[in-house]
Amino acid sequence: MTRSLLALGALCLLSACGAEAPADSTVTRTDSAGVKIIVNSRPDTTLSWTLDEVDVLRDSVGEPWLFTRVAPSRVLTDRAGRTYVLDTDQTVRRFARDGRYERSFGRKGGAPGEMEFALALMQQGDSLAVYDAGRQVLVRWGPELDAINDVALRGAFENVGRLAFRVGGVWVEKSTSDSTGQTTALYGDTLPGAPLMRVVNGKPKQLSACGGQVGLILPSFFSPEIHWETAGARMLANVGPAYDLRLYEGPRLIASVRRNLPPRAPTLDDLGRLYPEGLKLQAGPRIACTIPLSELQEKIGVADIMPFVHGVVLLSDGTMWVQRSLRDESPTLDVFGSDGTYAGTVSGFGLPLGLLPNGELLVSREDPDTGGFVIVRMTVRK
């Protein structure tokens, strides 16, 4: 089982794959100490690829399966074309090649095969594993999906934000805080050691709300974050605010893919896209209030530069997908080919969740009637 079936020998990413395509004058390519630097200067362009919806994942009677939350880190596919989704009720759902629901496993609890606060679904060897942040363990199932013993996360792996396995190693994200602020670091092998990248944000601000009944501690809005996703032996990552996609093979940086876009400072309108009616708080049946945007900007503040990237995905065919929109906006995605060339921008669905063996793309789309999400199977013609 892999997020998107990876055949390392077939990957063409950043290497010659048959005849060379005509040179693109909007792309410059250089090499810096073995790291490929690909800079795209083309302005925003509608993606020319054809994407057609095939169907959505459905329940056993044929109705669309509605999810309350979907993300690439919560979805896997296997060689048989089946899809596994970590649902918010601490259960993993499996869907067949035709997208029809097959079975569920896992549940809320503290025994093997049970989860308290599951964050990510991953492969560990020939087993399936879930990172349970609530119990600080990897919950595991064998090849036949029978529950096997948990693996406790201790020492340097305790309280990690997220982890993902690869052959011969593991990627780990971990945050630490002190009196000066918070540092988030991404490691490509073992802990401790030098991180692949890190971001340091200043000390969070305090805000009293609801007549002093609620206290908030928040970093500046639009502070830099690390976004990353994996495909087999490779990982795509970005640390804001720059538009600089870092491609790693194991712990080794092999490419930097960039777009030349003008930076800007965040505005009150950007904050309004996060909280259209202000920040609404509910701390009990009798404690509720809304903090106006002007107060959030004044007392919490915003970062100096608006981040370009709000999420990334690397697929097994080498394509790179970047979410440009904020999490509460209609999704806007930049797409890069396997050679790092900007192919265009598309909207209407979320970041890809995986790639099936038949080439179909899995994406999420909001269901307007329920506010939930469906997972869509799409064909892609380039």
Coordinates of C-alpha atoms in Angstrom, one line a residue, residues 78-291:
D78 CA -2.6 0.1 -3.0
R79 CA -1.5 -1.9 -6.0
A80 CA -4.9 -3.4 -6.4
G81 CA -6.4 0.1 -6.9
R82 CA -8.2 0.1 -3.6
T83 CA -8.4 3.3 -1.5
Y84 CA -8.1 3.7 2.2
V85 CA -9.4 6.8 4.0
L86 CA -8.7 7.7 7.7
D87 CA -12.1 9.0 8.8
T88 CA -12.7 11.4 11.7
D89 CA -14.5 8.8 13.8
Q90 CA -11.1 7.0 14.3
T91 CA -12.0 4.4 11.6
V92 CA -10.3 3.5 8.4
R93 CA -12.6 2.9 5.4
R94 CA -11.5 0.8 2.4
F95 CA -13.1 1.2 -1.1
A96 CA -12.7 -1.2 -4.0
R97 CA -11.2 -0.5 -7.4
D98 CA -14.7 0.7 -8.7
G99 CA -15.0 3.1 -5.8
R100 CA -17.6 1.1 -3.9
Y101 CA -17.2 0.7 -0.1
E102 CA -15.8 -2.6 1.0
R103 CA -15.1 -2.6 4.8
S104 CA -14.0 -0.6 7.8
F105 CA -11.4 -1.3 10.5
G106 CA -10.2 0.4 13.6
R107 CA -12.2 2.2 16.2
K108 CA -12.0 4.6 19.1
G109 CA -10.2 3.2 22.1
G110 CA -6.9 2.3 23.7
A111 CA -6.2 -1.3 22.6
P112 CA -4.3 -2.5 19.5
G113 CA -6.2 -1.4 16.4
E114 CA -7.9 1.4 18.3
M115 CA -7.2 5.2 18.2
E116 CA -7.8 8.3 20.3
F117 CA -6.8 11.1 18.0
A118 CA -5.6 9.8 14.7
L119 CA -3.7 12.3 12.4
A120 CA -2.1 10.4 9.5
L121 CA -2.4 7.1 7.6
M122 CA 0.8 5.5 6.3
Q123 CA 2.5 2.4 5.2
Q124 CA 5.1 0.8 7.4
G125 CA 6.7 -2.1 5.5
D126 CA 3.9 -4.5 4.6
S127 CA 1.7 -3.1 7.4
L128 CA -0.7 -0.2 7.5
A129 CA -0.1 2.3 10.3
V130 CA -1.9 5.3 11.8
Y131 CA -0.2 8.0 13.9
D132 CA -2.3 8.4 17.0
A133 CA -1.3 11.6 18.6
G134 CA -3.7 11.0 21.5
R135 CA -1.9 7.9 22.7
Q136 CA 1.5 8.7 21.2
V137 CA 1.7 5.4 19.3
L138 CA 1.6 4.0 15.8
V139 CA -1.6 1.8 15.6
R140 CA -0.9 -1.0 13.1
W141 CA -2.6 -3.6 11.0
G142 CA -1.0 -6.5 9.2
P143 CA -1.3 -7.4 5.5
E144 CA -4.6 -9.1 6.2
L145 CA -5.8 -6.0 8.2
D146 CA -5.6 -7.8 11.5
A147 CA -4.6 -5.5 14.4
I148 CA -1.1 -6.0 15.6
N149 CA 0.8 -4.5 18.5
D150 CA 1.2 -0.7 18.7
V151 CA 4.6 0.9 18.5
A152 CA 5.1 3.5 21.2
L153 CA 6.7 6.8 20.2
R154 CA 9.2 7.7 22.8
G155 CA 12.3 9.9 23.2
A156 CA 13.0 12.1 20.2
F157 CA 9.8 10.8 18.5
E158 CA 7.5 11.8 21.4
N159 CA 4.9 14.5 20.6
V160 CA 6.0 14.8 16.9
G161 CA 3.5 16.8 14.8
R162 CA 3.6 14.3 11.9
L163 CA 5.8 11.5 10.5
A164 CA 5.9 9.4 7.3
F165 CA 7.9 6.3 6.5
R166 CA 10.1 5.5 3.5
V167 CA 12.5 2.7 2.7
G168 CA 15.5 3.1 4.9
G169 CA 14.2 6.0 6.9
V170 CA 11.5 8.3 8.2
W171 CA 10.5 12.0 7.7
V172 CA 9.5 13.7 10.9
E173 CA 8.0 17.2 11.7
K174 CA 8.4 18.4 15.3
S175 CA 7.7 21.7 17.0
T176 CA 9.4 23.1 20.2
S177 CA 8.5 26.3 22.1
D178 CA 10.3 28.5 24.6
S179 CA 10.0 32.0 25.9
T180 CA 11.0 33.6 22.5
G181 CA 8.5 31.7 20.3
Q182 CA 8.0 28.4 18.4
T183 CA 10.3 26.5 16.1
T184 CA 9.0 23.9 13.7
A185 CA 11.6 21.6 12.0
L186 CA 11.4 18.9 9.4
Y187 CA 13.9 16.1 9.6
G188 CA 14.8 13.6 6.9
D189 CA 16.3 10.8 8.8
T190 CA 16.6 10.4 12.6
L191 CA 16.2 12.7 15.6
P192 CA 18.2 14.5 16.8
G193 CA 20.2 15.9 13.9
A194 CA 20.2 18.8 11.5
P195 CA 16.8 19.5 10.1
L196 CA 16.1 19.7 6.4
M197 CA 14.2 22.9 6.9
R198 CA 12.8 24.9 9.8
V199 CA 10.8 28.0 10.5
V200 CA 11.0 30.2 13.6
N201 CA 8.0 32.3 14.6
G202 CA 8.0 34.9 17.3
K203 CA 6.3 34.7 20.6
P204 CA 2.5 34.4 20.3
K205 CA 0.3 37.3 21.4
Q206 CA -2.4 37.1 24.1
L207 CA -5.9 38.2 23.6
S208 CA -8.8 38.4 26.1
A209 CA -12.3 37.9 24.6
C210 CA -15.9 37.4 25.6
G211 CA -15.7 39.9 28.4
G212 CA -12.5 38.4 29.8
Q213 CA -14.0 34.9 30.1
V214 CA -11.8 33.5 27.3
G215 CA -8.1 33.9 26.8
L216 CA -6.4 33.2 23.5
I217 CA -2.7 32.8 22.6
L218 CA -2.1 33.1 18.9
P219 CA 0.8 33.6 16.5
S220 CA 0.7 36.4 14.0
F221 CA -1.8 35.5 11.2
F222 CA -0.1 34.1 8.0
S223 CA 3.0 33.2 9.9
P224 CA 5.3 30.9 7.8
E225 CA 4.6 27.2 8.0
I226 CA 6.2 24.0 6.6
H227 CA 4.0 22.1 4.1
W228 CA 5.1 18.7 2.9
E229 CA 3.9 15.4 1.3
T230 CA 5.7 12.3 0.3
A231 CA 5.6 9.8 -2.6
G232 CA 7.7 6.7 -2.0
A233 CA 11.4 7.7 -1.6
R234 CA 10.7 11.3 -2.3
M235 CA 9.2 14.3 -0.5
L236 CA 8.0 17.7 -1.7
A237 CA 8.2 20.5 0.9
N238 CA 7.8 24.3 1.2
V239 CA 8.5 26.7 4.0
G240 CA 6.8 30.1 3.6
P241 CA 6.6 32.7 2.6
A242 CA 8.7 32.1 -0.5
Y243 CA 7.4 30.2 -3.6
D244 CA 10.2 27.6 -3.4
L245 CA 9.3 23.9 -3.7
R246 CA 12.1 21.7 -2.3
L247 CA 12.3 18.2 -3.6
Y248 CA 14.1 15.6 -1.5
E249 CA 15.1 12.0 -2.2
G250 CA 15.5 10.6 1.3
P251 CA 17.3 13.3 3.3
R252 CA 19.1 14.7 0.2
L253 CA 17.9 17.9 -1.6
I254 CA 17.8 17.2 -5.3
A255 CA 15.8 20.2 -6.7
S256 CA 14.3 23.6 -6.0
V257 CA 11.2 24.5 -8.2
R258 CA 10.2 28.2 -8.1
R259 CA 7.8 30.7 -9.5
N260 CA 8.6 34.3 -10.0
L261 CA 5.6 36.0 -8.4
P262 CA 5.7 39.4 -6.7
P263 CA 5.5 39.3 -2.9
R264 CA 2.9 41.3 -0.9
A265 CA 1.9 42.1 2.6
P266 CA -1.2 40.5 4.1
T267 CA -4.3 42.7 4.3
L268 CA -7.5 43.0 6.3
D269 CA -9.2 41.4 3.3
D270 CA -7.0 38.3 3.6
L271 CA -7.9 38.0 7.2
G272 CA -11.6 38.4 6.2
R273 CA -11.2 35.4 3.9
L274 CA -10.2 33.3 6.9
Y275 CA -12.9 34.7 9.2
P276 CA -15.6 36.4 7.0
E277 CA -17.7 37.3 10.0
G278 CA -14.9 37.7 12.5
L279 CA -13.4 35.0 14.8
K280 CA -16.3 33.3 16.4
L281 CA -15.7 31.7 19.8
Q282 CA -17.9 29.2 21.8
A283 CA -16.6 28.3 25.2
G284 CA -19.7 26.8 26.6
P285 CA -23.5 27.2 26.4
R286 CA -23.4 30.7 27.9
I287 CA -20.0 31.9 26.7
A288 CA -19.9 33.0 23.0
C289 CA -18.7 36.0 21.2
T290 CA -17.2 37.2 18.0
I291 CA -13.8 39.1 17.7

